[in-house]
Amino acid sequence: MEILKGIAASEGIGIGRVYLKVEAGPSFYEAKSAAEELAVFDAAVLAVAEDLKSLVESTRERMGAQQAAIFEAHQMMLEDPEYAGSIREAIEGGMPAPEAVNQVTGMFAELFKAMEDPYLRERAIDIQDIGRSLIGVIKGEKRFNPERLVNAVLVAEDLTPSDTALLSKDHVKAIVTVVGGATSHSAIIAKTLGIPAVMGVKEALSQLTDNSQVIVDGSTGEIFCQADEATYNAYQDKQKQHEAYLETLKVYIDQHTLTLDGKAIEVSANIAKPAEAKGAMAAGAEGIGLFRSEFIFMDRHQAPSEAEQFEAYKEALEAMAGKPVIIRTMDIGGDKQVSYLGMEKEENPFLGYRAIRYCLDHEAFFKTQLRALMRASVFGKLRIMVPMIATVAEVRAVKALLEAVKSELRSEGIAYSETVELGIMIEIPAAALKSAQLAKEVDFFSIGTNDLTQYTLAVDRMNANLSELYNPMDPAVLSLIQMTIANGHAAGIWVGMCGNASGNKTMIPLLLGMGLDEFSVSPASVTEVRKAIMHLSATDLRALANEALGLESAEAVKTLVDHWQSQ
Amino acid sequence: MKTVVIQNESGLHARPCSHIANMVKNVAGDVYLIKEGKPYNAKSIMSLMGMGVTKGTALEIECADPVVEESLYQFLSNLSE
């Protein structure tokens, strides 16, 4: 038995057979007569068209019409008379089918690459994508279609958004990737779907063999290959226990979160795409605590229009049926980049030109988002949240823009809700330290612990060498959290948290003791966090939280809480 | 033959191109958009996108069916984001 170790990225145990997702290299192909090659090509077009059809349908269902449009364009390109026609001509002229596809695809890709318009230049990627699929089918190589997988453990270098678009727990039992960590895009998707995942397993592609049985423990980050019977049985039991445990959590889906001492808490969900709101609702979320709007801006070649954004926000608001939805304005920069915004590569992107700093400099761009948000506000209970606030002046600038947008809408006779709350993320230490001043300007705070921790401790959360230093339980981070909550309450506003820490079992008692009002977690954790909160009393925890603030280290805090919980 | 000047900020991107190709794909005979004297197959999304149409580009429409020609003209003159 061999054990590989990686970063535990999504809880649970997955047992299945390895599916290695690797880029196909060149392989031998034996060409036949022109007529036969032509038949092979036509069959390949049909097969790829079939794949695209199901991809369009399930993408539309899961991620909305905008994302599906990408694959609809692929369909049209595949059936294009010029493209397919040129390939047929080449085959009729005696060229083997794969070579003909390769050559014609290359020709069209070059044509697009030479264009002035950056959007059209990038279409070369789509054409190459189609060419690759066709050649794969012609050569009989396996095609990646997660909907056809059975009990699979998906092993890949990394997963792209189009890979994750079709993932579901029914087909994929676990995910293992070479790159990425607990806060990467793939990890967030895995958590949202409730699929166990281990990331950052450097030797995954070389050590794991296709179709071999493996056990993935997403809670410890361990992967067991060629497990002996005892281990296999033990993990199967563990998996059953975990599933039985999840079953017991179901009673918490429809409950309102009340602490033992009667304080009402909101347990809401973090989502990245409007379509995920349905899942959050089904998981029992009392609202959306963080809708990361930047995912609407990513994986595309030009900024989404006001109409497109409006549709996305409206979809999320309608799905939540009147429950509050916090939509965070675009937070791009740092680890998230998009080509069309023309942001320069920076020495220190996390300390750089990102999120609200960029938005306030690009008023027209930011106003498009604010307009789309306000127009959507009549379809539910919208709360707008602004990331990366460091100064009071930034908040006032946002408020001025929002007022301008409202008066534009009024003069155009477009309806919007008058009760939209405006809040800010507290993720920069300066904002936590100035939370008393900031609280006078807004309707709520949401503490972003991922960035607050990295900025407070000066630890790059992407740097694996520093992962031991990165800990939201450090008393310095806890002090900033406590200060933010106290200052928020003193000004009469509510305070929530949307970072990873709000779902952490050790942190929950401390946060309740400090008076946190809202916990926003991944949809899969909603019931578990609700259950934990319903067994605690906020008043009783005040002393524990105060004691934690005076300790010397994160380890000491953990020991304190563990000891308290064991009593 | 009708001539139209494209007013759309981003020229002809995937969406309008796919719309045009869909409009004419079942029309009998050839349909061309002509840019600077060079004909491009209007039934082909690749050929349309490959034209590199930007705001201000003048296009001629060549189509034997006057009804289709008119609807293409209407579509191209009223393009918006």
XYZ file of C-alpha atoms in Angstrom:
648
model
C 0.000 0.000 0.000
C 1.259 3.426 -0.868
C 0.111 6.725 0.597
C 0.341 10.072 -1.200
C -0.133 13.303 0.728
C -1.554 16.604 -0.376
C -3.590 19.524 0.927
C -7.020 18.607 2.293
C -9.264 20.769 0.115
C -12.785 19.369 0.426
C -13.983 17.077 3.218
C -15.244 13.531 2.893
C -14.039 10.160 1.682
C -14.137 9.105 -1.942
C -13.427 5.579 -3.137
C -13.222 4.919 -6.842
C -11.124 4.175 -9.877
C -8.551 6.633 -11.146
C -9.384 8.590 -14.262
C -6.221 10.350 -15.395
C -7.074 13.483 -17.298
C -3.977 14.046 -19.410
C -3.356 15.880 -22.644
C -3.038 13.264 -25.399
C 0.393 13.164 -27.009
C 1.097 12.242 -30.651
C 0.156 8.664 -31.447
C 0.417 6.367 -34.425
C -2.343 6.533 -37.007
C -2.818 4.269 -39.999
C -4.466 6.068 -42.898
C -6.886 4.288 -45.224
C -8.339 5.208 -48.626
C -9.654 8.733 -49.225
C -13.259 7.512 -49.162
C -12.725 5.739 -45.849
C -10.905 8.725 -44.348
C -13.816 10.929 -45.386
C -16.235 8.584 -43.595
C -13.988 8.644 -40.508
C -14.014 12.448 -40.534
C -17.812 12.664 -40.933
C -18.289 10.240 -38.042
C -15.938 12.342 -35.904
C -17.929 15.510 -36.669
C -21.103 13.746 -35.538
C -19.484 12.470 -32.337
C -18.051 15.865 -31.390
C -21.373 17.542 -32.248
C -23.103 15.082 -29.915
C -20.666 15.922 -27.096
C -21.107 19.649 -27.666
C -24.874 19.275 -27.625
C -24.885 17.710 -24.178
C -22.259 20.208 -23.029
C -24.466 23.124 -24.136
C -27.517 21.668 -22.409
C -25.926 20.869 -19.100
C -23.941 24.116 -19.068
C -27.107 26.084 -19.657
C -28.821 24.251 -16.816
C -25.946 24.536 -14.374
C -24.274 27.817 -15.263
C -26.748 29.800 -17.336
C -27.137 30.865 -20.949
C -24.012 33.046 -21.099
C -21.592 30.220 -20.388
C -23.518 27.935 -22.734
C -23.072 30.458 -25.569
C -19.349 29.627 -25.708
C -20.117 26.034 -26.600
C -22.895 27.051 -28.979
C -20.285 29.006 -30.917
C -18.154 25.832 -30.948
C -21.096 23.952 -32.475
C -21.389 26.467 -35.284
C -17.673 26.413 -35.965
C -17.712 22.631 -36.132
C -20.453 22.663 -38.754
C -18.985 25.612 -40.612
C -19.081 25.035 -44.394
C -15.691 26.717 -44.978
C -13.910 24.856 -42.185
C -15.421 21.414 -42.747
C -15.344 22.012 -46.515
C -11.616 22.749 -46.559
C -10.947 19.630 -44.483
C -12.996 17.465 -46.857
C -11.156 18.907 -49.854
C -7.816 18.081 -48.266
C -8.922 14.510 -47.516
C -10.230 14.070 -51.062
C -6.809 15.220 -52.228
C -5.304 12.193 -50.428
C -4.423 13.602 -46.994
C -5.076 11.393 -43.931
C -7.986 12.740 -41.843
C -6.028 13.771 -38.707
C -3.486 15.661 -40.788
C -6.196 17.394 -42.796
C -7.940 18.532 -39.611
C -4.642 19.638 -38.126
C -3.645 21.635 -41.199
C -6.967 23.370 -41.807
C -7.378 24.092 -38.077
C -3.894 25.578 -38.018
C -4.667 27.723 -41.046
C -7.833 29.155 -39.494
C -6.135 29.616 -36.129
C -3.315 31.577 -37.801
C -5.870 33.711 -39.617
C -7.517 34.628 -36.317
C -4.240 35.112 -34.487
C -3.247 37.721 -37.062
C -6.348 39.842 -36.439
C -6.258 43.253 -34.826
C -9.258 42.792 -32.561
C -8.071 41.078 -29.358
C -11.417 39.301 -28.958
C -11.230 37.733 -32.400
C -7.546 36.943 -31.888
C -8.488 34.787 -28.930
C -11.057 32.853 -31.000
C -8.031 30.920 -32.294
C -8.240 29.015 -29.001
C -11.809 27.885 -29.761
C -10.852 26.648 -33.209
C -7.871 24.754 -31.831
C -10.148 23.268 -29.186
C -12.487 21.905 -31.860
C -9.584 20.631 -33.976
C -8.164 18.818 -30.944
C -11.521 17.165 -30.179
C -11.890 16.016 -33.798
C -8.394 14.558 -33.958
C -8.934 12.854 -30.603
C -12.058 11.113 -31.894
C -10.463 10.183 -35.219
C -7.495 8.611 -33.486
C -9.760 6.851 -31.019
C -8.296 8.608 -27.991
C -10.472 8.929 -24.956
C -12.472 12.096 -24.579
C -12.975 13.820 -21.273
C -16.647 13.859 -20.483
C -17.280 13.764 -16.734
C -20.912 12.780 -17.331
C -19.748 9.435 -18.738
C -17.524 8.636 -15.767
C -18.595 5.992 -13.281
C -17.292 5.989 -9.686
C -14.266 7.942 -10.826
C -11.478 9.600 -8.912
C -10.591 12.431 -11.242
C -6.838 13.072 -11.325
C -5.558 16.107 -13.246
C -2.841 18.733 -13.330
C -5.542 21.320 -12.618
C -9.189 21.743 -13.541
C -10.388 24.504 -15.839
C -13.831 26.090 -15.458
C -15.027 24.125 -18.506
C -13.849 20.888 -16.848
C -15.747 21.668 -13.671
C -18.888 22.772 -15.537
C -20.079 19.179 -15.891
C -18.779 17.694 -12.655
C -21.243 16.018 -10.364
C -21.087 13.822 -7.300
C -22.973 11.084 -9.157
C -20.036 10.419 -11.440
C -16.985 11.764 -9.678
C -16.303 10.423 -6.184
C -13.171 12.462 -5.511
C -10.811 14.954 -7.121
C -7.013 14.974 -6.949
C -4.975 17.755 -8.543
C -1.267 18.464 -8.862
C -1.543 22.217 -8.345
C -3.842 24.348 -6.215
C -4.631 24.608 -2.529
C -7.522 24.851 -0.118
C -8.638 28.259 -1.424
C -8.118 27.677 -5.174
C -10.943 27.804 -7.706
C -11.036 23.997 -8.044
C -11.250 23.606 -4.250
C -14.158 26.034 -4.032
C -16.013 24.132 -6.765
C -15.311 20.774 -5.088
C -16.642 22.074 -1.765
C -19.709 23.543 -3.427
C -20.477 20.208 -5.085
C -19.638 18.236 -1.943
C -16.967 16.174 -3.708
C -13.969 15.187 -1.528
C -10.753 16.684 -2.876
C -7.020 16.654 -2.229
C -4.869 19.237 -3.991
C -1.211 20.055 -4.390
C -0.257 16.379 -4.881
C 2.920 16.873 -6.918
C 3.397 13.207 -7.848
C -0.291 12.492 -8.602
C 0.018 12.057 -12.366
C 3.160 9.922 -12.180
C 2.195 7.743 -9.200
C -1.466 7.043 -9.856
C -2.312 4.639 -12.678
C -5.419 4.803 -14.802
C -8.290 2.638 -13.591
C -6.558 1.568 -10.357
C -8.617 1.722 -7.213
C -7.782 4.461 -4.727
C -9.154 5.895 -1.516
C -9.145 9.671 -1.133
C -9.552 11.221 2.305
C -10.431 14.865 1.727
C -10.325 15.581 5.461
C -6.688 14.558 6.002
C -5.309 15.020 2.481
C -4.308 11.354 2.159
C -4.603 9.167 -0.926
C -4.241 5.389 -0.526
C -3.174 3.341 -3.554
C -3.397 -0.456 -3.631
C -4.973 -0.394 -0.232
C -4.976 -3.703 1.661
C -8.312 -5.186 2.579
C -8.233 -3.942 6.171
C -7.645 -0.347 5.099
C -10.233 -0.613 2.373
C -12.847 -1.907 4.801
C -11.937 0.685 7.400
C -12.400 3.504 4.903
C -15.587 2.075 3.550
C -16.920 2.139 7.120
C -15.625 5.654 7.576
C -17.336 6.713 4.367
C -20.614 5.128 5.501
C -20.313 6.877 8.847
C -19.684 10.184 7.108
C -22.722 9.678 4.884
C -24.848 8.669 7.868
C -23.609 11.786 9.656
C -24.586 13.930 6.656
C -28.006 12.272 6.795
C -28.445 13.344 10.442
C -27.685 16.925 9.405
C -30.678 17.018 7.076
C -33.057 17.885 9.926
C -31.235 21.219 10.136
C -32.051 22.227 6.556
C -35.356 23.923 7.316
C -34.519 25.332 10.725
C -33.885 28.905 11.737
C -30.517 29.236 13.391
C -31.018 30.074 17.059
C -28.346 29.806 19.724
C -29.163 28.116 23.052
C -29.601 31.580 24.588
C -32.021 32.589 21.830
C -29.901 34.775 19.567
C -30.926 34.564 15.900
C -27.961 33.946 13.608
C -27.955 33.897 9.828
C -26.136 30.936 8.261
C -25.770 31.735 4.595
C -23.830 30.354 1.650
C -20.962 31.496 -0.549
C -21.493 31.052 -4.279
C -19.668 32.016 -7.447
C -22.332 31.520 -10.101
C -26.004 32.459 -10.129
C -26.996 28.852 -10.858
C -25.442 27.777 -7.537
C -28.083 29.768 -5.643
C -30.557 26.912 -6.181
C -28.160 24.485 -4.518
C -27.621 26.904 -1.629
C -31.373 27.181 -1.169
C -31.745 23.377 -1.177
C -28.901 23.106 1.351
C -30.889 25.303 3.741
C -28.976 28.567 3.492
C -30.741 31.544 5.089
C -29.337 33.737 2.369
C -26.312 34.212 0.141
C -23.515 35.720 2.223
C -21.136 36.101 -0.673
C -21.817 35.935 -4.395
C -18.404 36.418 -5.973
C -19.414 38.447 -9.008
C -15.929 38.280 -10.526
C -16.661 34.836 -11.924
C -19.045 36.562 -14.361
C -16.036 38.560 -15.550
C -13.605 35.663 -15.913
C -12.974 33.178 -18.749
C -14.157 35.537 -21.417
C -12.703 38.070 -23.788
C -14.595 41.267 -23.090
C -16.400 42.682 -20.081
C -19.978 41.438 -19.595
C -22.592 43.995 -20.633
C -25.073 45.555 -18.227
C -27.795 43.294 -19.641
C -25.749 40.136 -19.087
C -24.862 41.116 -15.547
C -28.459 42.061 -14.818
C -29.615 38.590 -15.902
C -27.033 36.895 -13.664
C -27.915 38.953 -10.560
C -31.635 38.597 -11.209
C -31.258 34.814 -11.485
C -29.547 34.613 -8.082
C -32.057 36.946 -6.411
C -35.052 35.069 -7.813
C -33.599 31.689 -6.848
C -33.339 32.833 -3.212
C -37.014 33.835 -3.170
C -36.775 36.910 -0.970
C -33.928 35.716 1.250
C -31.034 38.193 1.369
C -28.349 37.947 -1.323
C -25.033 39.717 -0.795
C -23.387 40.365 -4.136
C -19.779 41.445 -3.903
C -18.706 43.906 -6.562
C -15.918 42.804 -8.861
C -12.816 41.657 -6.979
C -10.285 41.131 -9.745
C -6.525 41.484 -9.373
C -4.414 39.633 -6.836
C -4.668 35.935 -7.734
C -7.536 36.507 -10.185
C -6.699 38.057 -13.543
C -8.664 38.784 -16.696
C -7.018 39.736 -19.955
C -9.378 42.418 -21.253
C -9.061 44.752 -18.253
C -5.464 45.418 -19.269
C -4.111 45.168 -15.705
C -0.341 45.065 -15.653
C 1.598 42.265 -13.986
C 2.601 43.560 -10.586
C 5.391 42.772 -8.162
C 2.902 42.471 -5.294
C -0.534 41.897 -6.796
C -2.171 41.365 -3.374
C -0.963 44.804 -2.324
C -1.684 46.263 -5.721
C -4.168 47.669 -8.127
C -7.163 45.424 -7.564
C -10.868 45.254 -6.748
C -12.367 48.597 -5.612
C -9.079 50.404 -6.296
C -9.402 49.523 -9.965
C -13.181 50.086 -10.034
C -12.999 53.627 -8.644
C -10.478 54.481 -11.363
C -12.694 53.030 -14.085
C -15.976 54.692 -13.335
C -17.889 53.702 -16.459
C -16.941 50.059 -15.952
C -17.944 50.127 -12.261
C -21.171 52.010 -12.942
C -22.221 49.299 -15.402
C -22.032 46.802 -12.551
C -23.851 49.082 -10.095
C -26.607 49.763 -12.642
C -27.057 46.051 -13.319
C -27.214 45.411 -9.563
C -29.774 48.142 -8.873
C -31.939 47.075 -11.823
C -31.902 43.511 -10.471
C -32.719 44.715 -6.941
C -36.489 44.612 -7.539
C -36.339 40.806 -7.944
C -35.368 39.974 -4.368
C -33.530 41.222 -1.299
C -30.223 42.599 -2.532
C -27.262 43.633 -0.418
C -24.244 45.131 -2.184
C -20.803 44.518 -0.726
C -17.584 46.265 -1.712
C -14.237 44.447 -1.319
C -10.753 45.737 -0.409
C -11.847 48.891 1.394
C -8.938 50.608 3.166
C -10.241 54.160 3.676
C -13.420 56.066 4.497
C -12.919 58.115 1.315
C -13.278 54.967 -0.804
C -16.624 54.167 0.811
C -17.862 57.719 0.210
C -16.779 57.522 -3.439
C -18.748 54.280 -3.857
C -21.796 55.832 -2.199
C -21.601 58.871 -4.500
C -21.447 56.606 -7.561
C -24.348 54.537 -6.288
C -26.415 57.700 -5.791
C -25.536 58.822 -9.322
C -26.650 55.445 -10.673
C -29.933 55.685 -8.766
C -30.710 59.143 -10.109
C -29.885 57.966 -13.662
C -32.299 55.088 -13.247
C -34.963 57.405 -11.845
C -34.668 59.777 -14.785
C -34.896 56.821 -17.183
C -37.960 55.552 -15.350
C -36.302 52.249 -14.433
C -37.414 50.669 -11.161
C -35.042 49.747 -8.336
C -35.444 48.841 -4.689
C -35.015 51.589 -2.084
C -34.037 49.111 0.617
C -30.772 47.774 -0.830
C -28.190 47.586 1.963
C -24.625 48.639 1.237
C -21.804 46.963 3.117
C -18.071 46.524 2.930
C -15.648 43.698 3.400
C -13.273 44.037 6.296
C -10.188 42.296 4.999
C -7.477 44.938 5.264
C -6.154 45.485 8.823
C -6.503 49.259 8.317
C -10.245 48.806 7.794
C -10.575 46.716 10.963
C -8.656 49.365 12.925
C -10.895 52.096 11.479
C -14.084 50.044 11.793
C -15.621 52.621 14.161
C -15.312 55.333 11.495
C -16.346 53.019 8.639
C -19.397 51.713 10.509
C -20.975 55.179 10.319
C -20.943 54.974 6.517
C -22.456 51.553 5.771
C -25.274 49.129 6.615
C -23.134 46.078 7.383
C -19.643 44.598 7.601
C -18.536 41.207 6.346
C -15.160 40.032 7.563
C -13.046 38.345 4.891
C -10.735 36.209 6.982
C -8.695 34.765 4.094
C -7.203 38.123 3.169
C -7.387 39.596 6.684
C -5.180 36.744 7.909
C -2.641 37.094 5.136
C -2.415 40.861 5.485
C -2.222 40.813 9.287
C 0.470 38.140 9.466
C 2.248 39.203 6.242
C 1.875 35.672 4.915
C 1.189 34.972 1.246
C -1.586 32.393 1.414
C -0.470 30.876 -1.910
C 3.026 30.181 -0.582
C 3.159 26.557 0.588
C 6.328 27.203 2.630
C 4.418 29.620 4.846
C 1.280 27.577 5.384
C 2.122 27.008 9.073
C 2.212 30.737 9.752
C -1.106 31.304 8.000
C -3.726 30.844 10.710
C -6.864 32.912 11.353
C -6.746 31.753 14.989
C -3.692 33.889 15.615
C -4.627 36.244 18.493
C -3.688 39.235 16.306
C -6.304 38.271 13.719
C -8.828 37.467 16.446
C -8.309 40.933 17.967
C -9.071 42.602 14.640
C -12.195 40.457 14.256
C -13.335 41.282 17.779
C -12.703 44.995 17.244
C -14.674 44.979 13.976
C -17.679 43.249 15.536
C -17.681 45.521 18.606
C -17.399 48.710 16.528
C -20.082 47.521 14.129
C -22.489 46.807 16.951
C -21.704 50.125 18.675
C -22.820 51.879 15.471
C -25.932 49.703 15.230
C -24.964 47.651 12.175
C -24.730 43.876 11.824
C -21.460 42.033 11.214
C -20.951 38.818 9.254
C -18.051 36.723 8.038
C -17.530 35.150 4.628
C -14.015 33.757 4.891
C -13.081 30.111 5.450
C -12.838 30.708 9.212
C -16.622 31.046 9.610
C -17.009 27.321 8.862
C -14.131 26.260 11.129
C -15.239 24.197 14.143
C -12.707 25.810 16.475
C -13.516 29.324 15.312
C -17.313 29.078 15.593
C -17.460 29.258 19.443
C -15.021 32.185 19.451
C -16.955 34.079 16.785
C -20.251 33.523 18.581
C -18.653 34.745 21.800
C -17.514 37.898 20.029
C -21.082 38.472 18.824
C -20.873 37.650 15.100
C -24.345 37.889 13.488
C -23.900 36.065 10.198
C -21.785 33.078 9.117
C -21.390 32.572 5.390
C -19.961 29.185 4.426
C -19.874 26.812 1.441
C -23.358 25.398 0.704
C -22.212 21.918 1.745
C -21.326 23.190 5.264
C -24.540 25.118 6.002
C -26.297 22.449 8.067
C -23.146 21.438 9.940
C -22.405 25.030 10.963
C -26.068 25.573 11.894
C -26.015 22.462 14.064
C -22.837 23.640 15.824
C -24.307 27.098 16.497
C -27.624 25.702 17.784
C -25.738 23.782 20.469
C -23.914 26.855 21.757
C -24.846 29.860 23.861
C -23.418 33.188 22.723
C -23.513 34.741 26.209
C -21.629 31.840 27.777
C -18.905 32.101 25.153
C -17.976 35.727 25.841
C -15.478 34.754 28.511
C -13.900 32.105 26.271
C -13.478 34.608 23.431
C -11.933 37.151 25.797
C -9.516 34.581 27.142
C -8.468 33.597 23.602
C -7.629 37.217 22.730
C -5.021 37.309 25.492
C -3.214 34.100 24.487
C 0.194 34.061 22.850
C -0.360 31.909 19.749
C -2.828 30.244 17.397
C -1.842 26.867 18.890
C -2.699 28.096 22.372
C -6.082 29.299 21.111
C -6.792 25.928 19.524
C -5.807 24.094 22.715
C -8.074 26.363 24.757
C -11.102 25.779 22.522
C -10.425 22.037 22.158
C -10.189 21.718 25.925
C -13.401 23.699 26.389
C -15.214 21.582 23.775
C -14.126 18.314 25.373
C -15.763 19.299 28.642
C -26.730 45.219 -54.016
C -27.066 47.034 -50.697
C -24.296 48.683 -48.720
C -24.304 49.060 -44.954
C -21.815 50.707 -42.577
C -21.373 48.846 -39.284
C -22.092 51.076 -36.275
C -21.591 48.506 -33.553
C -18.721 49.376 -31.139
C -17.157 45.923 -31.244
C -17.735 45.226 -34.948
C -18.842 41.701 -35.787
C -18.158 39.316 -32.908
C -19.275 35.714 -32.456
C -22.892 36.445 -31.610
C -23.862 38.566 -34.649
C -21.774 36.305 -36.909
C -23.545 33.203 -35.701
C -26.867 34.987 -36.109
C -26.067 35.871 -39.737
C -24.820 32.364 -40.557
C -28.011 30.936 -39.055
C -30.192 33.387 -41.009
C -28.791 32.370 -44.376
C -27.768 28.764 -43.895
C -30.876 27.378 -45.607
C -31.047 30.008 -48.358
C -30.623 28.539 -51.840
C -27.492 29.740 -53.636
C -24.539 31.714 -52.336
C -24.753 34.667 -49.979
C -21.742 36.939 -49.629
C -20.728 39.935 -47.586
C -18.198 41.967 -49.510
C -15.540 43.976 -47.717
C -13.143 46.087 -49.785
C -14.027 44.097 -52.908
C -13.361 40.723 -51.318
C -16.322 38.319 -50.896
C -16.832 36.361 -47.668
C -19.196 33.387 -47.377
C -22.085 34.546 -45.154
C -23.022 30.931 -44.367
C -19.714 30.475 -42.582
C -19.256 31.863 -39.074
C -15.494 31.428 -39.435
C -15.400 33.365 -42.657
C -17.562 36.152 -41.132
C -15.450 36.444 -38.011
C -12.326 36.283 -40.154
C -13.400 39.426 -42.048
C -12.196 41.574 -39.176
C -15.141 43.983 -39.289
C -14.725 46.970 -36.982
C -16.928 49.983 -36.309
C -17.187 52.029 -39.509
C -16.495 49.142 -41.908
C -18.656 49.297 -45.068
C -20.115 45.980 -46.232
C -21.941 45.103 -49.436
C -24.553 42.383 -49.328
C -24.745 40.002 -52.283
C -27.770 37.767 -52.273
C -30.111 36.659 -55.078
C -33.137 36.665 -52.767
C -34.279 40.275 -52.145
C -36.167 39.318 -48.953
C -33.081 37.772 -47.388
C -30.999 40.696 -48.603
C -33.358 43.133 -46.900
C -33.394 41.212 -43.609
C -29.589 41.051 -43.610
C -29.502 44.765 -44.284
C -31.899 45.450 -41.424
C -29.951 43.223 -39.048
C -26.584 44.775 -39.898
C -27.846 48.368 -39.698
C -29.438 47.825 -36.305
C -26.641 45.966 -34.575
C -26.102 46.956 -30.983
C -24.243 45.448 -28.054
